[in-house]
Amino acid sequence: QVQLVESGGGLVQAGESLRLSCAASGRTLSSYHMGWFRQTPGKEREFVAAISWGAASLSYADSVKGRFTISRDNAKNTVYLQMNSLKPEDTAVYFCAARDRTDAWTEERVRKQYEYADWGLGTQVTVSS
């Protein structure tokens, strides 16, 4: 298993930016496709973005496309989520998750939380209006 720790969350005003980080340990990051999900109390956990093990493939939820950018630095065992033009509806706990790179990459599968075996504990992002 791989351990994942998110950081970088905080309180910002609408229109501002944040960069979330997900640090992996226990395994080499390049062994995994990585995803970001978010959850607000009373709502289902939803897909945000995903990146393949070598960063050749990217996927974004329609609600964040054009505003968020997922990236990775395998040498640093870290995945990032750059969030620009934040909106109050982006307020949520953000989780990073790992999916073994031997699992085939498809647009449908990378968007499903059950495809990911390892999860961080989350970091809170709050966007005020």
Tab-separated table of N, CA and C in Angstrom:
chain	number	residue	atom	x	y	z
A	1	GLN	N	0.825	-1.172	0.000
A	1	GLN	CA	0.000	0.000	0.000
A	1	GLN	C	0.875	1.243	0.000
A	2	VAL	N	0.274	2.337	-0.425
A	2	VAL	CA	0.957	3.612	-0.430
A	2	VAL	C	0.226	4.555	0.527
A	3	GLN	N	0.989	5.305	1.298
A	3	GLN	CA	0.407	6.291	2.201
A	3	GLN	C	0.360	7.646	1.506
A	4	LEU	N	-0.752	8.349	1.656
A	4	LEU	CA	-0.964	9.621	0.991
A	4	LEU	C	-1.346	10.677	2.020
A	5	VAL	N	-0.722	11.837	1.928
A	5	VAL	CA	-1.003	12.937	2.840
A	5	VAL	C	-1.221	14.203	2.030
A	6	GLU	N	-2.423	14.769	2.125
A	6	GLU	CA	-2.746	16.004	1.431
A	6	GLU	C	-2.360	17.210	2.282
A	7	SER	N	-2.058	18.306	1.611
A	7	SER	CA	-1.776	19.557	2.294
A	7	SER	C	-2.083	20.712	1.349
A	8	GLY	N	-2.120	21.913	1.882
A	8	GLY	CA	-2.309	23.097	1.071
A	8	GLY	C	-3.692	23.696	1.119
A	9	GLY	N	-4.615	23.052	1.801
A	9	GLY	CA	-5.951	23.599	1.913
A	9	GLY	C	-5.965	24.835	2.795
A	10	GLY	N	-7.077	25.547	2.757
A	10	GLY	CA	-7.195	26.746	3.559
A	10	GLY	C	-8.442	27.518	3.223
A	11	LEU	N	-8.510	28.727	3.758
A	11	LEU	CA	-9.643	29.623	3.545
A	11	LEU	C	-9.227	30.735	2.595
A	12	VAL	N	-9.948	30.863	1.490
A	12	VAL	CA	-9.660	31.897	0.506
A	12	VAL	C	-10.963	32.536	0.055
A	13	GLN	N	-10.844	33.684	-0.587
A	13	GLN	CA	-11.999	34.358	-1.156
A	13	GLN	C	-12.223	33.914	-2.592
A	14	ALA	N	-13.442	34.035	-3.046
A	14	ALA	CA	-13.765	33.695	-4.425
A	14	ALA	C	-12.837	34.437	-5.383
A	15	GLY	N	-12.360	33.709	-6.388
A	15	GLY	CA	-11.458	34.275	-7.359
A	15	GLY	C	-9.992	34.040	-7.057
A	16	GLU	N	-9.694	33.643	-5.840
A	16	GLU	CA	-8.312	33.381	-5.455
A	16	GLU	C	-7.893	31.974	-5.856
A	17	SER	N	-6.639	31.646	-5.568
A	17	SER	CA	-6.064	30.371	-5.970
A	17	SER	C	-5.462	29.634	-4.788
A	18	LEU	N	-5.417	28.333	-4.915
A	18	LEU	CA	-4.739	27.460	-3.966
A	18	LEU	C	-4.064	26.344	-4.744
A	19	ARG	N	-2.987	25.825	-4.192
A	19	ARG	CA	-2.368	24.638	-4.743
A	19	ARG	C	-2.321	23.565	-3.678
A	20	LEU	N	-2.990	22.460	-3.946
A	20	LEU	CA	-2.965	21.320	-3.054
A	20	LEU	C	-1.828	20.385	-3.433
A	21	SER	N	-1.251	19.757	-2.434
A	21	SER	CA	-0.200	18.776	-2.653
A	21	SER	C	-0.608	17.453	-2.033
A	22	CYS	N	-0.160	16.375	-2.626
A	22	CYS	CA	-0.390	15.037	-2.109
A	22	CYS	C	0.947	14.315	-2.107
A	23	ALA	N	1.489	14.100	-0.930
A	23	ALA	CA	2.779	13.444	-0.786
A	23	ALA	C	2.585	11.954	-0.552
A	24	ALA	N	3.288	11.143	-1.320
A	24	ALA	CA	3.194	9.693	-1.219
A	24	ALA	C	4.427	9.129	-0.539
A	25	SER	N	4.223	8.077	0.226
A	25	SER	CA	5.328	7.383	0.867
A	25	SER	C	5.008	5.902	0.941
A	26	GLY	N	6.025	5.106	1.143
A	26	GLY	CA	5.847	3.667	1.226
A	26	GLY	C	5.958	2.959	-0.110
A	27	ARG	N	5.708	3.669	-1.192
A	27	ARG	CA	5.816	3.153	-2.549
A	27	ARG	C	6.256	4.273	-3.472
A	28	THR	N	6.728	3.908	-4.643
A	28	THR	CA	7.114	4.892	-5.646
A	28	THR	C	5.868	5.424	-6.339
A	29	LEU	N	5.764	6.742	-6.430
A	29	LEU	CA	4.574	7.368	-6.988
A	29	LEU	C	4.303	6.934	-8.421
A	30	SER	N	5.359	6.685	-9.190
A	30	SER	CA	5.193	6.317	-10.591
A	30	SER	C	4.508	4.965	-10.772
A	31	SER	N	4.272	4.244	-9.698
A	31	SER	CA	3.546	2.980	-9.776
A	31	SER	C	2.039	3.179	-9.856
A	32	TYR	N	1.578	4.429	-9.752
A	32	TYR	CA	0.153	4.691	-9.618
A	32	TYR	C	-0.362	5.775	-10.542
A	33	HIS	N	-1.567	5.545	-11.079
A	33	HIS	CA	-2.399	6.634	-11.556
A	33	HIS	C	-2.903	7.350	-10.298
A	34	MET	N	-3.131	8.653	-10.392
A	34	MET	CA	-3.557	9.415	-9.227
A	34	MET	C	-4.803	10.226	-9.537
A	35	GLY	N	-5.635	10.384	-8.519
A	35	GLY	CA	-6.847	11.156	-8.684
A	35	GLY	C	-7.097	12.084	-7.513
A	36	TRP	N	-7.887	13.115	-7.776
A	36	TRP	CA	-8.390	14.010	-6.742
A	36	TRP	C	-9.908	13.920	-6.731
A	37	PHE	N	-10.467	13.794	-5.539
A	37	PHE	CA	-11.904	13.797	-5.325
A	37	PHE	C	-12.225	14.818	-4.245
A	38	ARG	N	-13.486	15.210	-4.153
A	38	ARG	CA	-13.886	16.138	-3.100
A	38	ARG	C	-15.256	15.767	-2.571
A	39	GLN	N	-15.514	16.186	-1.326
A	39	GLN	CA	-16.773	15.849	-0.694
A	39	GLN	C	-17.217	16.950	0.253
A	40	THR	N	-18.492	17.303	0.166
A	40	THR	CA	-19.129	18.262	1.047
A	40	THR	C	-20.168	17.515	1.872
A	41	PRO	N	-20.329	17.847	3.159
A	41	PRO	CA	-21.349	17.167	3.961
A	41	PRO	C	-22.710	17.197	3.282
A	42	GLY	N	-23.346	16.040	3.226
A	42	GLY	CA	-24.644	15.936	2.597
A	42	GLY	C	-24.604	15.632	1.115
A	43	LYS	N	-23.419	15.582	0.539
A	43	LYS	CA	-23.275	15.281	-0.878
A	43	LYS	C	-22.357	14.079	-1.061
A	44	GLU	N	-22.526	13.403	-2.189
A	44	GLU	CA	-21.656	12.279	-2.514
A	44	GLU	C	-20.266	12.776	-2.870
A	45	ARG	N	-19.282	11.944	-2.607
A	45	ARG	CA	-17.939	12.269	-3.032
A	45	ARG	C	-17.893	12.323	-4.558
A	46	GLU	N	-17.288	13.366	-5.097
A	46	GLU	CA	-17.279	13.544	-6.539
A	46	GLU	C	-15.863	13.627	-7.095
A	47	PHE	N	-15.741	13.178	-8.312
A	47	PHE	CA	-14.478	13.204	-9.025
A	47	PHE	C	-14.103	14.630	-9.382
A	48	VAL	N	-12.813	14.944	-9.273
A	48	VAL	CA	-12.303	16.257	-9.636
A	48	VAL	C	-11.346	16.166	-10.814
A	49	ALA	N	-10.299	15.354	-10.680
A	49	ALA	CA	-9.283	15.258	-11.721
A	49	ALA	C	-8.472	13.993	-11.534
A	50	ALA	N	-7.844	13.532	-12.607
A	50	ALA	CA	-6.975	12.363	-12.541
A	50	ALA	C	-5.815	12.530	-13.500
A	51	ILE	N	-4.714	11.862	-13.187
A	51	ILE	CA	-3.519	11.907	-14.012
A	51	ILE	C	-2.918	10.517	-14.051
A	52	SER	N	-2.509	10.075	-15.234
A	52	SER	CA	-1.941	8.743	-15.374
A	52	SER	C	-0.533	8.700	-14.801
A	53	TRP	N	-0.016	7.511	-14.644
A	53	TRP	CA	1.243	7.326	-13.919
A	53	TRP	C	2.408	8.122	-14.502
A	54	GLY	N	2.434	8.279	-15.820
A	54	GLY	CA	3.488	9.027	-16.474
A	54	GLY	C	3.041	10.388	-16.972
A	55	ALA	N	1.833	10.803	-16.598
A	55	ALA	CA	1.255	12.104	-16.943
A	55	ALA	C	0.899	12.235	-18.422
A	56	ALA	N	0.825	11.125	-19.132
A	56	ALA	CA	0.443	11.179	-20.538
A	56	ALA	C	-1.050	11.438	-20.716
A	57	SER	N	-1.855	11.087	-19.725
A	57	SER	CA	-3.300	11.237	-19.817
A	57	SER	C	-3.816	12.031	-18.631
A	58	LEU	N	-4.792	12.904	-18.899
A	58	LEU	CA	-5.424	13.728	-17.877
A	58	LEU	C	-6.932	13.652	-18.027
A	59	SER	N	-7.624	13.815	-16.918
A	59	SER	CA	-9.074	13.843	-16.956
A	59	SER	C	-9.575	14.842	-15.923
A	60	TYR	N	-10.611	15.612	-16.282
A	60	TYR	CA	-11.166	16.617	-15.389
A	60	TYR	C	-12.682	16.541	-15.367
A	61	ALA	N	-13.245	16.840	-14.204
A	61	ALA	CA	-14.681	17.034	-14.125
A	61	ALA	C	-15.057	18.309	-14.871
A	62	ASP	N	-16.239	18.314	-15.474
A	62	ASP	CA	-16.676	19.487	-16.223
A	62	ASP	C	-16.710	20.744	-15.353
A	63	SER	N	-17.015	20.585	-14.078
A	63	SER	CA	-17.157	21.721	-13.188
A	63	SER	C	-15.846	22.442	-12.893
A	64	VAL	N	-14.713	21.777	-13.136
A	64	VAL	CA	-13.421	22.388	-12.822
A	64	VAL	C	-12.539	22.572	-14.043
A	65	LYS	N	-12.916	22.009	-15.172
A	65	LYS	CA	-12.086	22.092	-16.373
A	65	LYS	C	-11.879	23.555	-16.769
A	66	GLY	N	-10.634	23.895	-17.031
A	66	GLY	CA	-10.286	25.266	-17.361
A	66	GLY	C	-9.866	26.089	-16.165
A	67	ARG	N	-10.179	25.619	-14.968
A	67	ARG	CA	-9.804	26.323	-13.745
A	67	ARG	C	-8.764	25.557	-12.927
A	68	PHE	N	-8.882	24.235	-12.907
A	68	PHE	CA	-7.980	23.391	-12.120
A	68	PHE	C	-6.999	22.683	-13.043
A	69	THR	N	-5.804	22.426	-12.524
A	69	THR	CA	-4.794	21.686	-13.265
A	69	THR	C	-4.165	20.644	-12.352
A	70	ILE	N	-4.199	19.399	-12.779
A	70	ILE	CA	-3.545	18.336	-12.030
A	70	ILE	C	-2.176	18.091	-12.646
A	71	SER	N	-1.189	17.858	-11.807
A	71	SER	CA	0.158	17.592	-12.281
A	71	SER	C	0.857	16.678	-11.287
A	72	ARG	N	2.020	16.194	-11.671
A	72	ARG	CA	2.763	15.331	-10.762
A	72	ARG	C	4.250	15.509	-10.974
A	73	ASP	N	4.997	15.278	-9.916
A	73	ASP	CA	6.447	15.268	-9.957
A	73	ASP	C	6.863	13.948	-9.335
A	74	ASN	N	7.062	12.950	-10.174
A	74	ASN	CA	7.365	11.616	-9.666
A	74	ASN	C	8.683	11.577	-8.897
A	75	ALA	N	9.630	12.429	-9.266
A	75	ALA	CA	10.899	12.474	-8.554
A	75	ALA	C	10.716	12.922	-7.117
A	76	LYS	N	9.677	13.722	-6.866
A	76	LYS	CA	9.372	14.197	-5.521
A	76	LYS	C	8.249	13.406	-4.867
A	77	ASN	N	7.752	12.388	-5.550
A	77	ASN	CA	6.652	11.572	-5.035
A	77	ASN	C	5.455	12.430	-4.623
A	78	THR	N	5.135	13.410	-5.456
A	78	THR	CA	4.090	14.370	-5.108
A	78	THR	C	3.175	14.635	-6.297
A	79	VAL	N	1.877	14.709	-6.018
A	79	VAL	CA	0.857	15.098	-6.982
A	79	VAL	C	0.286	16.438	-6.544
A	80	TYR	N	-0.046	17.284	-7.519
A	80	TYR	CA	-0.545	18.621	-7.220
A	80	TYR	C	-1.905	18.851	-7.858
A	81	LEU	N	-2.661	19.742	-7.250
A	81	LEU	CA	-3.887	20.241	-7.847
A	81	LEU	C	-3.863	21.753	-7.726
A	82	GLN	N	-3.588	22.418	-8.834
A	82	GLN	CA	-3.610	23.869	-8.868
A	82	GLN	C	-5.040	24.314	-9.111
A	83	MET	N	-5.583	25.100	-8.201
A	83	MET	CA	-6.970	25.534	-8.270
A	83	MET	C	-7.005	27.050	-8.426
A	84	ASN	N	-7.450	27.508	-9.577
A	84	ASN	CA	-7.559	28.929	-9.866
A	84	ASN	C	-9.023	29.330	-9.970
A	85	SER	N	-9.267	30.621	-9.861
A	85	SER	CA	-10.624	31.161	-9.989
A	85	SER	C	-11.614	30.402	-9.116
A	86	LEU	N	-11.254	30.210	-7.871
A	86	LEU	CA	-12.067	29.408	-6.968
A	86	LEU	C	-13.434	30.036	-6.735
A	87	LYS	N	-14.425	29.167	-6.611
A	87	LYS	CA	-15.804	29.562	-6.388
A	87	LYS	C	-16.294	28.992	-5.061
A	88	PRO	N	-17.298	29.602	-4.441
A	88	PRO	CA	-17.820	29.045	-3.195
A	88	PRO	C	-18.238	27.585	-3.318
A	89	GLU	N	-18.741	27.176	-4.470
A	89	GLU	CA	-19.153	25.798	-4.664
A	89	GLU	C	-17.989	24.819	-4.726
A	90	ASP	N	-16.750	25.327	-4.757
A	90	ASP	CA	-15.579	24.464	-4.670
A	90	ASP	C	-15.265	24.068	-3.231
A	91	THR	N	-15.949	24.669	-2.272
A	91	THR	CA	-15.727	24.348	-0.869
A	91	THR	C	-15.995	22.871	-0.614
A	92	ALA	N	-15.019	22.188	-0.047
A	92	ALA	CA	-15.129	20.751	0.195
A	92	ALA	C	-13.862	20.262	0.872
A	93	VAL	N	-13.906	19.028	1.329
A	93	VAL	CA	-12.693	18.324	1.715
A	93	VAL	C	-12.162	17.642	0.466
A	94	TYR	N	-10.913	17.874	0.160
A	94	TYR	CA	-10.297	17.318	-1.034
A	94	TYR	C	-9.409	16.142	-0.666
A	95	PHE	N	-9.591	15.039	-1.372
A	95	PHE	CA	-8.858	13.806	-1.132
A	95	PHE	C	-8.031	13.441	-2.356
A	96	CYS	N	-6.819	12.965	-2.133
A	96	CYS	CA	-6.081	12.344	-3.220
A	96	CYS	C	-6.167	10.833	-3.069
A	97	ALA	N	-6.046	10.137	-4.175
A	97	ALA	CA	-6.218	8.693	-4.184
A	97	ALA	C	-5.309	8.063	-5.224
A	98	ALA	N	-4.936	6.815	-4.980
A	98	ALA	CA	-4.007	6.097	-5.846
A	98	ALA	C	-4.669	4.879	-6.477
A	99	ARG	N	-4.374	4.662	-7.736
A	99	ARG	CA	-4.880	3.533	-8.512
A	99	ARG	C	-3.702	2.907	-9.230
A	100	ASP	N	-3.518	1.606	-9.060
A	100	ASP	CA	-2.355	0.924	-9.612
A	100	ASP	C	-2.250	1.134	-11.118
A	101	ARG	N	-1.044	1.424	-11.591
A	101	ARG	CA	-0.864	1.724	-13.007
A	101	ARG	C	-1.111	0.531	-13.911
A	102	THR	N	-1.171	-0.670	-13.345
A	102	THR	CA	-1.503	-1.838	-14.150
A	102	THR	C	-2.985	-1.875	-14.502
A	103	ASP	N	-3.804	-1.079	-13.808
A	103	ASP	CA	-5.213	-0.968	-14.141
A	103	ASP	C	-5.360	-0.062	-15.359
A	104	ALA	N	-6.097	-0.532	-16.334
A	104	ALA	CA	-6.219	0.197	-17.588
A	104	ALA	C	-6.825	1.581	-17.384
A	105	TRP	N	-6.296	2.556	-18.107
A	105	TRP	CA	-6.804	3.908	-18.055
A	105	TRP	C	-7.958	4.044	-19.052
A	106	THR	N	-9.132	4.343	-18.553
A	106	THR	CA	-10.257	4.722	-19.392
A	106	THR	C	-10.930	5.914	-18.743
A	107	GLU	N	-11.554	6.751	-19.551
A	107	GLU	CA	-12.219	7.939	-19.024
A	107	GLU	C	-13.278	7.573	-18.000
A	108	GLU	N	-13.977	6.475	-18.216
A	108	GLU	CA	-15.010	6.065	-17.281
A	108	GLU	C	-14.427	5.580	-15.960
A	109	ARG	N	-13.431	4.725	-16.024
A	109	ARG	CA	-12.920	4.098	-14.804
A	109	ARG	C	-12.175	5.067	-13.894
A	110	VAL	N	-11.434	6.003	-14.450
A	110	VAL	CA	-10.660	6.915	-13.603
A	110	VAL	C	-11.542	7.893	-12.853
A	111	ARG	N	-12.807	7.987	-13.222
A	111	ARG	CA	-13.746	8.887	-12.562
A	111	ARG	C	-14.526	8.220	-11.433
A	112	LYS	N	-14.310	6.942	-11.218
A	112	LYS	CA	-15.044	6.184	-10.213
A	112	LYS	C	-14.189	5.989	-8.963
A	113	GLN	N	-14.729	6.399	-7.809
A	113	GLN	CA	-13.933	6.324	-6.588
A	113	GLN	C	-13.583	4.889	-6.209
A	114	TYR	N	-14.428	3.928	-6.590
A	114	TYR	CA	-14.144	2.546	-6.224
A	114	TYR	C	-12.956	1.963	-6.982
A	115	GLU	N	-12.478	2.657	-7.994
A	115	GLU	CA	-11.305	2.212	-8.740
A	115	GLU	C	-10.005	2.465	-7.976
A	116	TYR	N	-10.064	3.275	-6.931
A	116	TYR	CA	-8.866	3.683	-6.202
A	116	TYR	C	-8.757	2.923	-4.886
A	117	ALA	N	-7.588	2.354	-4.632
A	117	ALA	CA	-7.395	1.499	-3.470
A	117	ALA	C	-6.907	2.247	-2.235
A	118	ASP	N	-6.130	3.304	-2.425
A	118	ASP	CA	-5.517	4.014	-1.311
A	118	ASP	C	-5.909	5.478	-1.328
A	119	TRP	N	-6.214	6.005	-0.141
A	119	TRP	CA	-6.720	7.365	-0.005
A	119	TRP	C	-6.008	8.110	1.111
A	120	GLY	N	-5.853	9.417	0.921
A	120	GLY	CA	-5.416	10.269	2.002
A	120	GLY	C	-6.583	10.626	2.892
A	121	LEU	N	-6.313	11.362	3.953
A	121	LEU	CA	-7.353	11.744	4.906
A	121	LEU	C	-8.047	13.050	4.546
A	122	GLY	N	-7.538	13.753	3.568
A	122	GLY	CA	-8.204	14.935	3.072
A	122	GLY	C	-7.666	16.236	3.635
A	123	THR	N	-7.914	17.309	2.901
A	123	THR	CA	-7.573	18.655	3.342
A	123	THR	C	-8.741	19.575	3.007
A	124	GLN	N	-9.080	20.445	3.940
A	124	GLN	CA	-10.251	21.305	3.790
A	124	GLN	C	-9.937	22.519	2.936
A	125	VAL	N	-10.801	22.776	1.964
A	125	VAL	CA	-10.754	23.987	1.161
A	125	VAL	C	-12.062	24.730	1.367
A	126	THR	N	-11.975	25.971	1.800
A	126	THR	CA	-13.156	26.794	2.010
A	126	THR	C	-13.017	28.071	1.201
A	127	VAL	N	-14.014	28.346	0.372
A	127	VAL	CA	-14.012	29.521	-0.489
A	127	VAL	C	-15.177	30.402	-0.084
A	128	SER	N	-14.881	31.592	0.367
A	128	SER	CA	-15.911	32.524	0.791
A	128	SER	C	-16.297	33.447	-0.353
A	129	SER	N	-17.533	33.923	-0.333
A	129	SER	CA	-18.023	34.814	-1.367
A	129	SER	C	-17.771	36.264	-1.014
